[in-house]
């Protein structure tokens, strides 16, 4: 059994910055296994019958929210890069401008449960279990929203500045992201950037929910004063370039983002999230992602 304990210095870093980069968390063989599987899933993508759902994310604009997306929490589904499609006209539906395997923005959202390779390196991983325990932030994490993000060469889009608790809201907020580089992630191909310490300042004042009439929307969290900070423009943003096998732990309140990928290199990563399942923390029924009776959010420990 391979386990992973954080050092006191790493825990301090997590407290101070709201994220923690752990190089070589997964070894070469484990990383290759996940990358090969991610590529295999991309290669087997069949666009016939796909509703051409693109993944758009913007806290102040249009966000993905069709049925294909809303019902993907317990499935493995494909979401396209918006610029991989020609615009639809009244006479012509959208069509792919690139080969199907290169059109994918993300694949999700139940990989950690349904896919044997990602299950092995998440729910069945003693390393993941022990690192989450050793972080000491959650009493009994539940795993949710597991996905591959491709950030395709040349067309891979921006992930705007956000915190994860907006999207996976609990009362009180408890989300933590686990993000795994499967390839080299650099400023050139769209590595993550963080505003260190922003988790101590940011308040989750809006949240992403299922809209009562269908689709998704953002609503205010009652009683939470919105931040006045213009996060994107603040000084102190730090890029987090990393090599394959690196695990990045992301506090649910820390502001982070990633730029487009204009390079000709892929930037494939795997990520899943954890919410507190103990301590009386409540997962909200308005959240876009809902557990089902057949597939509750699995317990990590
Ligand atoms: O992989 C990326 O570029 C963004 C991921 C992210 O922001 C997240 O998982 O919260």
PDB file of C-alpha atoms and ligand atoms in Angstrom:
ATOM      1  CA  UNK A   1       0.000   0.000   0.000  1.00  0.00           C
ATOM      2  CA  UNK A   2       1.487   3.341  -1.052  1.00  0.00           C
ATOM      3  CA  UNK A   3       0.413   6.294   1.016  1.00  0.00           C
ATOM      4  CA  UNK A   4       1.250   9.970   0.927  1.00  0.00           C
ATOM      5  CA  UNK A   5       1.621  12.165   4.011  1.00  0.00           C
ATOM      6  CA  UNK A   6       1.956  15.915   3.735  1.00  0.00           C
ATOM      7  CA  UNK A   7       4.778  17.631   5.591  1.00  0.00           C
ATOM      8  CA  UNK A   8       4.100  20.427   8.086  1.00  0.00           C
ATOM      9  CA  UNK A   9       5.589  22.871   5.561  1.00  0.00           C
ATOM     10  CA  UNK A  10       3.110  21.700   2.899  1.00  0.00           C
ATOM     11  CA  UNK A  11       0.177  22.070   5.297  1.00  0.00           C
ATOM     12  CA  UNK A  12       1.339  25.574   6.163  1.00  0.00           C
ATOM     13  CA  UNK A  13       1.601  26.411   2.473  1.00  0.00           C
ATOM     14  CA  UNK A  14      -1.951  25.150   1.924  1.00  0.00           C
ATOM     15  CA  UNK A  15      -3.227  27.308   4.799  1.00  0.00           C
ATOM     16  CA  UNK A  16      -1.411  30.381   3.484  1.00  0.00           C
ATOM     17  CA  UNK A  17      -2.007  30.045  -0.249  1.00  0.00           C
ATOM     18  CA  UNK A  18      -5.238  28.060  -0.569  1.00  0.00           C
ATOM     19  CA  UNK A  19      -3.640  25.594  -2.958  1.00  0.00           C
ATOM     20  CA  UNK A  20      -0.817  23.122  -2.867  1.00  0.00           C
ATOM     21  CA  UNK A  21       1.289  21.773  -5.730  1.00  0.00           C
ATOM     22  CA  UNK A  22       2.640  18.261  -5.090  1.00  0.00           C
ATOM     23  CA  UNK A  23       5.094  17.249  -7.857  1.00  0.00           C
ATOM     24  CA  UNK A  24       5.484  13.532  -8.721  1.00  0.00           C
ATOM     25  CA  UNK A  25       2.437  12.552  -6.663  1.00  0.00           C
ATOM     26  CA  UNK A  26       1.606   9.929  -9.274  1.00  0.00           C
ATOM     27  CA  UNK A  27       4.555   7.996 -10.675  1.00  0.00           C
ATOM     28  CA  UNK A  28       5.332   7.735 -14.394  1.00  0.00           C
ATOM     29  CA  UNK A  29       3.464   4.460 -14.855  1.00  0.00           C
ATOM     30  CA  UNK A  30       0.314   5.671 -13.047  1.00  0.00           C
ATOM     31  CA  UNK A  31       0.329   8.926 -14.983  1.00  0.00           C
ATOM     32  CA  UNK A  32       0.798   7.131 -18.295  1.00  0.00           C
ATOM     33  CA  UNK A  33      -2.084   4.792 -17.478  1.00  0.00           C
ATOM     34  CA  UNK A  34      -4.391   7.787 -16.926  1.00  0.00           C
ATOM     35  CA  UNK A  35      -3.126   9.690 -19.970  1.00  0.00           C
ATOM     36  CA  UNK A  36      -3.515   6.630 -22.222  1.00  0.00           C
ATOM     37  CA  UNK A  37      -7.045   6.152 -20.929  1.00  0.00           C
ATOM     38  CA  UNK A  38      -7.895   9.832 -21.457  1.00  0.00           C
ATOM     39  CA  UNK A  39      -6.634   9.591 -25.034  1.00  0.00           C
ATOM     40  CA  UNK A  40      -8.532   6.345 -25.588  1.00  0.00           C
ATOM     41  CA  UNK A  41     -11.755   8.007 -24.399  1.00  0.00           C
ATOM     42  CA  UNK A  42     -11.103  10.924 -26.763  1.00  0.00           C
ATOM     43  CA  UNK A  43     -10.422   8.572 -29.664  1.00  0.00           C
ATOM     44  CA  UNK A  44     -13.622   6.617 -29.111  1.00  0.00           C
ATOM     45  CA  UNK A  45     -15.793   9.761 -29.089  1.00  0.00           C
ATOM     46  CA  UNK A  46     -18.598   9.275 -31.601  1.00  0.00           C
ATOM     47  CA  UNK A  47     -20.142  12.528 -32.672  1.00  0.00           C
ATOM     48  CA  UNK A  48     -23.166  10.817 -34.293  1.00  0.00           C
ATOM     49  CA  UNK A  49     -26.178  11.545 -32.141  1.00  0.00           C
ATOM     50  CA  UNK A  50     -24.231  13.942 -29.889  1.00  0.00           C
ATOM     51  CA  UNK A  51     -26.297  17.069 -29.101  1.00  0.00           C
ATOM     52  CA  UNK A  52     -23.228  19.239 -29.833  1.00  0.00           C
ATOM     53  CA  UNK A  53     -23.192  20.512 -26.266  1.00  0.00           C
ATOM     54  CA  UNK A  54     -20.224  22.810 -25.812  1.00  0.00           C
ATOM     55  CA  UNK A  55     -18.652  23.602 -22.477  1.00  0.00           C
ATOM     56  CA  UNK A  56     -18.984  27.298 -21.808  1.00  0.00           C
ATOM     57  CA  UNK A  57     -18.119  28.729 -18.457  1.00  0.00           C
ATOM     58  CA  UNK A  58     -18.575  32.325 -17.432  1.00  0.00           C
ATOM     59  CA  UNK A  59     -19.717  33.681 -14.109  1.00  0.00           C
ATOM     60  CA  UNK A  60     -21.387  36.605 -15.852  1.00  0.00           C
ATOM     61  CA  UNK A  61     -22.444  35.092 -19.145  1.00  0.00           C
ATOM     62  CA  UNK A  62     -23.806  32.043 -20.834  1.00  0.00           C
ATOM     63  CA  UNK A  63     -23.040  28.801 -19.048  1.00  0.00           C
ATOM     64  CA  UNK A  64     -23.664  25.253 -20.233  1.00  0.00           C
ATOM     65  CA  UNK A  65     -27.003  23.951 -18.977  1.00  0.00           C
ATOM     66  CA  UNK A  66     -28.819  21.639 -21.365  1.00  0.00           C
ATOM     67  CA  UNK A  67     -30.171  18.226 -20.390  1.00  0.00           C
ATOM     68  CA  UNK A  68     -27.111  16.448 -21.742  1.00  0.00           C
ATOM     69  CA  UNK A  69     -25.039  18.436 -19.232  1.00  0.00           C
ATOM     70  CA  UNK A  70     -27.511  18.356 -16.327  1.00  0.00           C
ATOM     71  CA  UNK A  71     -27.835  14.574 -16.550  1.00  0.00           C
ATOM     72  CA  UNK A  72     -24.112  13.895 -16.798  1.00  0.00           C
ATOM     73  CA  UNK A  73     -23.381  13.627 -13.062  1.00  0.00           C
ATOM     74  CA  UNK A  74     -23.667   9.842 -13.107  1.00  0.00           C
ATOM     75  CA  UNK A  75     -22.365   9.285 -16.645  1.00  0.00           C
ATOM     76  CA  UNK A  76     -19.341   9.714 -18.875  1.00  0.00           C
ATOM     77  CA  UNK A  77     -20.232  12.387 -21.407  1.00  0.00           C
ATOM     78  CA  UNK A  78     -18.360  14.597 -23.826  1.00  0.00           C
ATOM     79  CA  UNK A  79     -18.490  18.403 -23.937  1.00  0.00           C
ATOM     80  CA  UNK A  80     -17.118  20.209 -26.941  1.00  0.00           C
ATOM     81  CA  UNK A  81     -14.807  23.167 -27.269  1.00  0.00           C
ATOM     82  CA  UNK A  82     -17.025  26.049 -28.488  1.00  0.00           C
ATOM     83  CA  UNK A  83     -14.606  27.008 -31.282  1.00  0.00           C
ATOM     84  CA  UNK A  84     -14.505  23.440 -32.611  1.00  0.00           C
ATOM     85  CA  UNK A  85     -17.937  24.011 -34.161  1.00  0.00           C
ATOM     86  CA  UNK A  86     -19.201  26.096 -37.039  1.00  0.00           C
ATOM     87  CA  UNK A  87     -22.004  28.453 -35.999  1.00  0.00           C
ATOM     88  CA  UNK A  88     -25.486  27.065 -36.596  1.00  0.00           C
ATOM     89  CA  UNK A  89     -27.704  28.942 -39.058  1.00  0.00           C
ATOM     90  CA  UNK A  90     -31.472  28.560 -39.527  1.00  0.00           C
ATOM     91  CA  UNK A  91     -30.701  26.189 -42.433  1.00  0.00           C
ATOM     92  CA  UNK A  92     -27.525  24.437 -41.300  1.00  0.00           C
ATOM     93  CA  UNK A  93     -26.794  22.810 -37.975  1.00  0.00           C
ATOM     94  CA  UNK A  94     -23.363  23.242 -36.375  1.00  0.00           C
ATOM     95  CA  UNK A  95     -20.720  20.885 -37.633  1.00  0.00           C
ATOM     96  CA  UNK A  96     -17.300  19.979 -36.344  1.00  0.00           C
ATOM     97  CA  UNK A  97     -14.409  21.909 -37.818  1.00  0.00           C
ATOM     98  CA  UNK A  98     -11.781  19.535 -36.387  1.00  0.00           C
ATOM     99  CA  UNK A  99     -11.590  15.739 -35.963  1.00  0.00           C
ATOM    100  CA  UNK A 100     -13.925  14.562 -33.148  1.00  0.00           C
ATOM    101  CA  UNK A 101     -11.090  13.552 -30.787  1.00  0.00           C
ATOM    102  CA  UNK A 102      -9.688  17.095 -31.029  1.00  0.00           C
ATOM    103  CA  UNK A 103     -13.019  18.811 -30.435  1.00  0.00           C
ATOM    104  CA  UNK A 104     -13.404  17.766 -26.790  1.00  0.00           C
ATOM    105  CA  UNK A 105     -13.207  20.352 -24.030  1.00  0.00           C
ATOM    106  CA  UNK A 106     -14.005  17.948 -21.199  1.00  0.00           C
ATOM    107  CA  UNK A 107     -15.263  14.454 -20.417  1.00  0.00           C
ATOM    108  CA  UNK A 108     -17.295  13.941 -17.251  1.00  0.00           C
ATOM    109  CA  UNK A 109     -18.706  13.809 -14.667  1.00  0.00           C
ATOM    110  CA  UNK A 110     -18.528  10.325 -13.081  1.00  0.00           C
ATOM    111  CA  UNK A 111     -15.152   9.035 -14.272  1.00  0.00           C
ATOM    112  CA  UNK A 112     -14.014   8.225 -10.741  1.00  0.00           C
ATOM    113  CA  UNK A 113     -16.931   5.823 -10.373  1.00  0.00           C
ATOM    114  CA  UNK A 114     -17.547   4.415 -13.836  1.00  0.00           C
ATOM    115  CA  UNK A 115     -14.126   4.273 -15.459  1.00  0.00           C
ATOM    116  CA  UNK A 116     -11.859   1.516 -14.052  1.00  0.00           C
ATOM    117  CA  UNK A 117      -8.617   3.462 -14.599  1.00  0.00           C
ATOM    118  CA  UNK A 118      -9.777   6.711 -13.014  1.00  0.00           C
ATOM    119  CA  UNK A 119     -11.577   4.784 -10.269  1.00  0.00           C
ATOM    120  CA  UNK A 120      -8.310   2.995  -9.445  1.00  0.00           C
ATOM    121  CA  UNK A 121      -6.468   6.326  -9.117  1.00  0.00           C
ATOM    122  CA  UNK A 122      -9.223   8.037  -7.129  1.00  0.00           C
ATOM    123  CA  UNK A 123     -11.611   6.013  -4.988  1.00  0.00           C
ATOM    124  CA  UNK A 124      -9.351   2.958  -4.825  1.00  0.00           C
ATOM    125  CA  UNK A 125      -6.168   4.952  -4.346  1.00  0.00           C
ATOM    126  CA  UNK A 126      -4.562   4.772  -0.900  1.00  0.00           C
ATOM    127  CA  UNK A 127      -2.366   7.658  -1.956  1.00  0.00           C
ATOM    128  CA  UNK A 128      -5.376   9.890  -2.613  1.00  0.00           C
ATOM    129  CA  UNK A 129      -7.097   8.734   0.569  1.00  0.00           C
ATOM    130  CA  UNK A 130      -4.021   9.377   2.702  1.00  0.00           C
ATOM    131  CA  UNK A 131      -3.192  12.771   1.209  1.00  0.00           C
ATOM    132  CA  UNK A 132      -6.779  13.939   1.751  1.00  0.00           C
ATOM    133  CA  UNK A 133      -6.646  12.639   5.340  1.00  0.00           C
ATOM    134  CA  UNK A 134      -3.318  14.230   5.965  1.00  0.00           C
ATOM    135  CA  UNK A 135      -4.577  17.604   4.688  1.00  0.00           C
ATOM    136  CA  UNK A 136      -7.010  17.424   7.614  1.00  0.00           C
ATOM    137  CA  UNK A 137      -9.557  19.753   5.997  1.00  0.00           C
ATOM    138  CA  UNK A 138     -12.432  17.296   5.752  1.00  0.00           C
ATOM    139  CA  UNK A 139     -13.736  14.672   8.161  1.00  0.00           C
ATOM    140  CA  UNK A 140     -15.384  12.411   5.580  1.00  0.00           C
ATOM    141  CA  UNK A 141     -14.986  13.537   1.968  1.00  0.00           C
ATOM    142  CA  UNK A 142     -17.427  12.586  -0.766  1.00  0.00           C
ATOM    143  CA  UNK A 143     -16.051  12.474  -4.304  1.00  0.00           C
ATOM    144  CA  UNK A 144     -17.925  14.226  -7.103  1.00  0.00           C
ATOM    145  CA  UNK A 145     -17.522  15.888 -10.483  1.00  0.00           C
ATOM    146  CA  UNK A 146     -14.637  13.805 -11.823  1.00  0.00           C
ATOM    147  CA  UNK A 147     -13.536  14.775 -15.307  1.00  0.00           C
ATOM    148  CA  UNK A 148     -10.832  15.052 -17.938  1.00  0.00           C
ATOM    149  CA  UNK A 149     -10.099  18.544 -19.240  1.00  0.00           C
ATOM    150  CA  UNK A 150      -8.318  18.548 -22.598  1.00  0.00           C
ATOM    151  CA  UNK A 151      -7.479  22.204 -23.357  1.00  0.00           C
ATOM    152  CA  UNK A 152      -6.892  21.345 -26.985  1.00  0.00           C
ATOM    153  CA  UNK A 153      -4.001  22.820 -28.984  1.00  0.00           C
ATOM    154  CA  UNK A 154      -4.882  26.139 -30.649  1.00  0.00           C
ATOM    155  CA  UNK A 155      -8.601  26.042 -29.761  1.00  0.00           C
ATOM    156  CA  UNK A 156      -8.550  25.228 -26.015  1.00  0.00           C
ATOM    157  CA  UNK A 157     -10.392  28.096 -24.335  1.00  0.00           C
ATOM    158  CA  UNK A 158      -9.950  30.195 -21.223  1.00  0.00           C
ATOM    159  CA  UNK A 159     -11.232  29.088 -17.819  1.00  0.00           C
ATOM    160  CA  UNK A 160     -12.218  32.415 -16.260  1.00  0.00           C
ATOM    161  CA  UNK A 161     -11.357  33.387 -12.704  1.00  0.00           C
ATOM    162  CA  UNK A 162     -13.587  31.530 -10.243  1.00  0.00           C
ATOM    163  CA  UNK A 163     -13.686  29.566  -7.023  1.00  0.00           C
ATOM    164  CA  UNK A 164     -15.020  26.025  -6.902  1.00  0.00           C
ATOM    165  CA  UNK A 165     -17.494  26.505  -4.034  1.00  0.00           C
ATOM    166  CA  UNK A 166     -19.605  28.635  -6.402  1.00  0.00           C
ATOM    167  CA  UNK A 167     -20.207  25.483  -8.462  1.00  0.00           C
ATOM    168  CA  UNK A 168     -20.317  22.823  -5.732  1.00  0.00           C
ATOM    169  CA  UNK A 169     -22.026  24.732  -2.950  1.00  0.00           C
ATOM    170  CA  UNK A 170     -22.315  23.319   0.547  1.00  0.00           C
ATOM    171  CA  UNK A 171     -23.411  25.071   3.718  1.00  0.00           C
ATOM    172  CA  UNK A 172     -20.863  25.947   4.978  1.00  0.00           C
ATOM    173  CA  UNK A 173     -18.616  25.877   1.874  1.00  0.00           C
ATOM    174  CA  UNK A 174     -16.333  22.839   1.931  1.00  0.00           C
ATOM    175  CA  UNK A 175     -15.285  21.968  -1.647  1.00  0.00           C
ATOM    176  CA  UNK A 176     -11.711  20.963  -2.415  1.00  0.00           C
ATOM    177  CA  UNK A 177     -10.420  20.248  -5.915  1.00  0.00           C
ATOM    178  CA  UNK A 178      -7.838  17.576  -6.746  1.00  0.00           C
ATOM    179  CA  UNK A 179      -6.276  18.361 -10.126  1.00  0.00           C
ATOM    180  CA  UNK A 180      -3.761  16.042 -11.776  1.00  0.00           C
ATOM    181  CA  UNK A 181      -1.446  17.050 -14.636  1.00  0.00           C
ATOM    182  CA  UNK A 182      -1.249  14.178 -17.126  1.00  0.00           C
ATOM    183  CA  UNK A 183       0.984  16.185 -19.461  1.00  0.00           C
ATOM    184  CA  UNK A 184       3.409  19.076 -19.108  1.00  0.00           C
ATOM    185  CA  UNK A 185       1.378  22.180 -18.167  1.00  0.00           C
ATOM    186  CA  UNK A 186       3.107  25.458 -18.975  1.00  0.00           C
ATOM    187  CA  UNK A 187       2.173  29.122 -19.382  1.00  0.00           C
ATOM    188  CA  UNK A 188       2.253  28.450 -23.149  1.00  0.00           C
ATOM    189  CA  UNK A 189      -0.378  25.693 -23.139  1.00  0.00           C
ATOM    190  CA  UNK A 190      -2.630  27.092 -20.407  1.00  0.00           C
ATOM    191  CA  UNK A 191      -1.411  26.034 -16.962  1.00  0.00           C
ATOM    192  CA  UNK A 192      -3.405  27.045 -13.891  1.00  0.00           C
ATOM    193  CA  UNK A 193      -2.844  30.367 -12.117  1.00  0.00           C
ATOM    194  CA  UNK A 194      -3.829  31.197  -8.557  1.00  0.00           C
ATOM    195  CA  UNK A 195      -4.282  34.293  -6.466  1.00  0.00           C
ATOM    196  CA  UNK A 196      -2.525  32.992  -3.332  1.00  0.00           C
ATOM    197  CA  UNK A 197      -4.354  33.746  -0.091  1.00  0.00           C
ATOM    198  CA  UNK A 198      -7.585  34.755  -1.864  1.00  0.00           C
ATOM    199  CA  UNK A 199      -9.373  31.883  -0.083  1.00  0.00           C
ATOM    200  CA  UNK A 200      -9.137  33.954   3.102  1.00  0.00           C
ATOM    201  CA  UNK A 201     -10.848  36.952   1.486  1.00  0.00           C
ATOM    202  CA  UNK A 202     -13.282  35.550  -1.038  1.00  0.00           C
ATOM    203  CA  UNK A 203     -16.866  34.946  -0.012  1.00  0.00           C
ATOM    204  CA  UNK A 204     -19.096  32.607  -1.956  1.00  0.00           C
ATOM    205  CA  UNK A 205     -21.804  35.195  -2.577  1.00  0.00           C
ATOM    206  CA  UNK A 206     -23.193  33.723  -5.786  1.00  0.00           C
ATOM    207  CA  UNK A 207     -23.723  30.130  -6.744  1.00  0.00           C
ATOM    208  CA  UNK A 208     -24.369  28.132  -9.856  1.00  0.00           C
ATOM    209  CA  UNK A 209     -27.719  26.319  -9.759  1.00  0.00           C
ATOM    210  CA  UNK A 210     -30.319  24.512 -11.821  1.00  0.00           C
ATOM    211  CA  UNK A 211     -32.741  27.192 -12.973  1.00  0.00           C
ATOM    212  CA  UNK A 212     -36.361  26.507 -11.957  1.00  0.00           C
ATOM    213  CA  UNK A 213     -37.530  26.702 -15.594  1.00  0.00           C
ATOM    214  CA  UNK A 214     -34.685  24.518 -16.933  1.00  0.00           C
ATOM    215  CA  UNK A 215     -31.040  25.206 -17.681  1.00  0.00           C
ATOM    216  CA  UNK A 216     -28.623  26.781 -15.238  1.00  0.00           C
ATOM    217  CA  UNK A 217     -28.104  30.180 -13.713  1.00  0.00           C
ATOM    218  CA  UNK A 218     -26.245  32.022 -10.965  1.00  0.00           C
ATOM    219  CA  UNK A 219     -28.104  33.192  -7.853  1.00  0.00           C
ATOM    220  CA  UNK A 220     -27.072  35.189  -4.797  1.00  0.00           C
ATOM    221  CA  UNK A 221     -26.333  33.423  -1.543  1.00  0.00           C
ATOM    222  CA  UNK A 222     -28.623  35.143   1.007  1.00  0.00           C
ATOM    223  CA  UNK A 223     -26.807  37.088   3.680  1.00  0.00           C
ATOM    224  CA  UNK A 224     -23.382  36.934   1.987  1.00  0.00           C
ATOM    225  CA  UNK A 225     -21.981  40.315   0.979  1.00  0.00           C
ATOM    226  CA  UNK A 226     -20.336  40.101  -2.490  1.00  0.00           C
ATOM    227  CA  UNK A 227     -16.618  40.873  -2.591  1.00  0.00           C
ATOM    228  CA  UNK A 228     -15.581  44.225  -3.940  1.00  0.00           C
ATOM    229  CA  UNK A 229     -12.203  42.950  -5.079  1.00  0.00           C
ATOM    230  CA  UNK A 230     -11.652  42.759  -8.840  1.00  0.00           C
ATOM    231  CA  UNK A 231      -9.807  39.461  -8.575  1.00  0.00           C
ATOM    232  CA  UNK A 232      -8.600  39.307 -12.165  1.00  0.00           C
ATOM    233  CA  UNK A 233      -6.873  42.683 -11.898  1.00  0.00           C
ATOM    234  CA  UNK A 234      -5.222  42.160  -8.540  1.00  0.00           C
ATOM    235  CA  UNK A 235      -1.470  41.881  -8.097  1.00  0.00           C
ATOM    236  CA  UNK A 236       0.033  38.631  -6.965  1.00  0.00           C
ATOM    237  CA  UNK A 237      -1.373  36.085  -9.423  1.00  0.00           C
ATOM    238  CA  UNK A 238       1.000  33.147  -9.600  1.00  0.00           C
ATOM    239  CA  UNK A 239       1.255  30.621 -12.421  1.00  0.00           C
ATOM    240  CA  UNK A 240       1.487  26.966 -11.444  1.00  0.00           C
ATOM    241  CA  UNK A 241       3.379  25.214 -14.249  1.00  0.00           C
ATOM    242  CA  UNK A 242       3.732  21.524 -13.537  1.00  0.00           C
ATOM    243  CA  UNK A 243       4.980  18.234 -14.884  1.00  0.00           C
ATOM    244  CA  UNK A 244       2.973  15.072 -15.532  1.00  0.00           C
ATOM    245  CA  UNK A 245       2.043  13.317 -12.279  1.00  0.00           C
ATOM    246  CA  UNK A 246       1.732  16.530 -10.251  1.00  0.00           C
ATOM    247  CA  UNK A 247      -1.294  16.768  -7.949  1.00  0.00           C
ATOM    248  CA  UNK A 248      -2.640  20.239  -7.182  1.00  0.00           C
ATOM    249  CA  UNK A 249      -5.024  20.567  -4.232  1.00  0.00           C
ATOM    250  CA  UNK A 250      -7.361  23.537  -4.617  1.00  0.00           C
ATOM    251  CA  UNK A 251      -9.256  25.167  -1.724  1.00  0.00           C
ATOM    252  CA  UNK A 252     -12.921  25.765  -2.647  1.00  0.00           C
ATOM    253  CA  UNK A 253     -12.599  29.502  -2.010  1.00  0.00           C
ATOM    254  CA  UNK A 254      -9.286  30.247  -3.743  1.00  0.00           C
ATOM    255  CA  UNK A 255      -9.531  32.262  -6.953  1.00  0.00           C
ATOM    256  CA  UNK A 256      -7.961  30.512  -9.929  1.00  0.00           C
ATOM    257  CA  UNK A 257      -8.103  30.540 -13.716  1.00  0.00           C
ATOM    258  CA  UNK A 258      -6.334  29.257 -16.808  1.00  0.00           C
ATOM    259  CA  UNK A 259      -5.708  31.005 -20.138  1.00  0.00           C
ATOM    260  CA  UNK A 260      -6.433  29.646 -23.636  1.00  0.00           C
ATOM    261  CA  UNK A 261      -4.010  27.248 -25.289  1.00  0.00           C
ATOM    262  CA  UNK A 262      -2.692  28.899 -28.473  1.00  0.00           C
ATOM    263  CA  UNK A 263       0.237  26.437 -28.631  1.00  0.00           C
ATOM    264  CA  UNK A 264       0.375  23.221 -30.622  1.00  0.00           C
ATOM    265  CA  UNK A 265       0.760  21.118 -27.442  1.00  0.00           C
ATOM    266  CA  UNK A 266      -2.117  19.321 -25.728  1.00  0.00           C
ATOM    267  CA  UNK A 267      -2.745  19.966 -22.029  1.00  0.00           C
ATOM    268  CA  UNK A 268      -4.692  16.977 -20.736  1.00  0.00           C
ATOM    269  CA  UNK A 269      -5.505  16.842 -17.019  1.00  0.00           C
ATOM    270  CA  UNK A 270      -7.755  14.792 -14.727  1.00  0.00           C
ATOM    271  CA  UNK A 271      -9.638  16.388 -11.860  1.00  0.00           C
ATOM    272  CA  UNK A 272     -12.204  15.499  -9.236  1.00  0.00           C
ATOM    273  CA  UNK A 273     -13.658  17.306  -6.254  1.00  0.00           C
ATOM    274  CA  UNK A 274     -14.376  16.479  -2.646  1.00  0.00           C
ATOM    275  CA  UNK A 275     -17.026  17.933  -0.372  1.00  0.00           C
ATOM    276  CA  UNK A 276     -17.414  17.409   3.350  1.00  0.00           C
ATOM    277  CA  UNK A 277     -19.852  14.571   3.998  1.00  0.00           C
ATOM    278  CA  UNK A 278     -19.639  14.854   7.799  1.00  0.00           C
ATOM    279  CA  UNK A 279     -19.726  17.684  10.378  1.00  0.00           C
ATOM    280  CA  UNK A 280     -23.377  18.498   9.553  1.00  0.00           C
ATOM    281  CA  UNK A 281     -22.328  20.072   6.245  1.00  0.00           C
ATOM    282  CA  UNK A 282     -25.221  20.183   3.788  1.00  0.00           C
ATOM    283  CA  UNK A 283     -24.898  19.643   0.034  1.00  0.00           C
ATOM    284  CA  UNK A 284     -27.450  21.905  -1.568  1.00  0.00           C
ATOM    285  CA  UNK A 285     -30.301  20.532  -3.626  1.00  0.00           C
ATOM    286  CA  UNK A 286     -30.190  23.540  -5.960  1.00  0.00           C
ATOM    287  CA  UNK A 287     -26.657  22.649  -7.168  1.00  0.00           C
ATOM    288  CA  UNK A 288     -26.404  21.707 -10.826  1.00  0.00           C
ATOM    289  CA  UNK A 289     -24.813  18.386  -9.902  1.00  0.00           C
ATOM    290  CA  UNK A 290     -27.076  16.090  -7.910  1.00  0.00           C
ATOM    291  CA  UNK A 291     -26.425  12.615  -6.558  1.00  0.00           C
ATOM    292  CA  UNK A 292     -28.923   9.965  -7.589  1.00  0.00           C
ATOM    293  CA  UNK A 293     -30.331   7.091  -5.567  1.00  0.00           C
ATOM    294  CA  UNK A 294     -28.465   4.659  -7.791  1.00  0.00           C
ATOM    295  CA  UNK A 295     -25.269   6.681  -7.618  1.00  0.00           C
ATOM    296  CA  UNK A 296     -24.766   8.644  -4.400  1.00  0.00           C
ATOM    297  CA  UNK A 297     -21.506  10.584  -4.044  1.00  0.00           C
ATOM    298  CA  UNK A 298     -18.988   7.928  -2.943  1.00  0.00           C
ATOM    299  CA  UNK A 299     -17.238   8.216   0.411  1.00  0.00           C
ATOM    300  CA  UNK A 300     -13.442   8.540   0.189  1.00  0.00           C
ATOM    301  CA  UNK A 301     -12.962   7.764   3.892  1.00  0.00           C
TER     302      UNK A 301
HETATM  303  O1  LIG B   1      -7.914  22.833 -15.819  1.00  0.00           O
HETATM  304  C1  LIG B   1      -8.215  24.012 -15.903  1.00  0.00           C
HETATM  305  O2  LIG B   1      -7.721  24.742 -16.737  1.00  0.00           O
HETATM  306  C2  LIG B   1      -9.195  24.629 -14.957  1.00  0.00           C
HETATM  307  C3  LIG B   1      -9.662  23.715 -13.891  1.00  0.00           C
HETATM  308  C4  LIG B   1     -10.431  24.404 -12.831  1.00  0.00           C
HETATM  309  O3  LIG B   1     -10.496  25.593 -12.756  1.00  0.00           O
HETATM  310  C5  LIG B   1     -11.129  23.634 -11.826  1.00  0.00           C
HETATM  311  O4  LIG B   1     -11.104  22.392 -11.891  1.00  0.00           O
HETATM  312  O5  LIG B   1     -11.730  24.257 -10.931  1.00  0.00           O
END
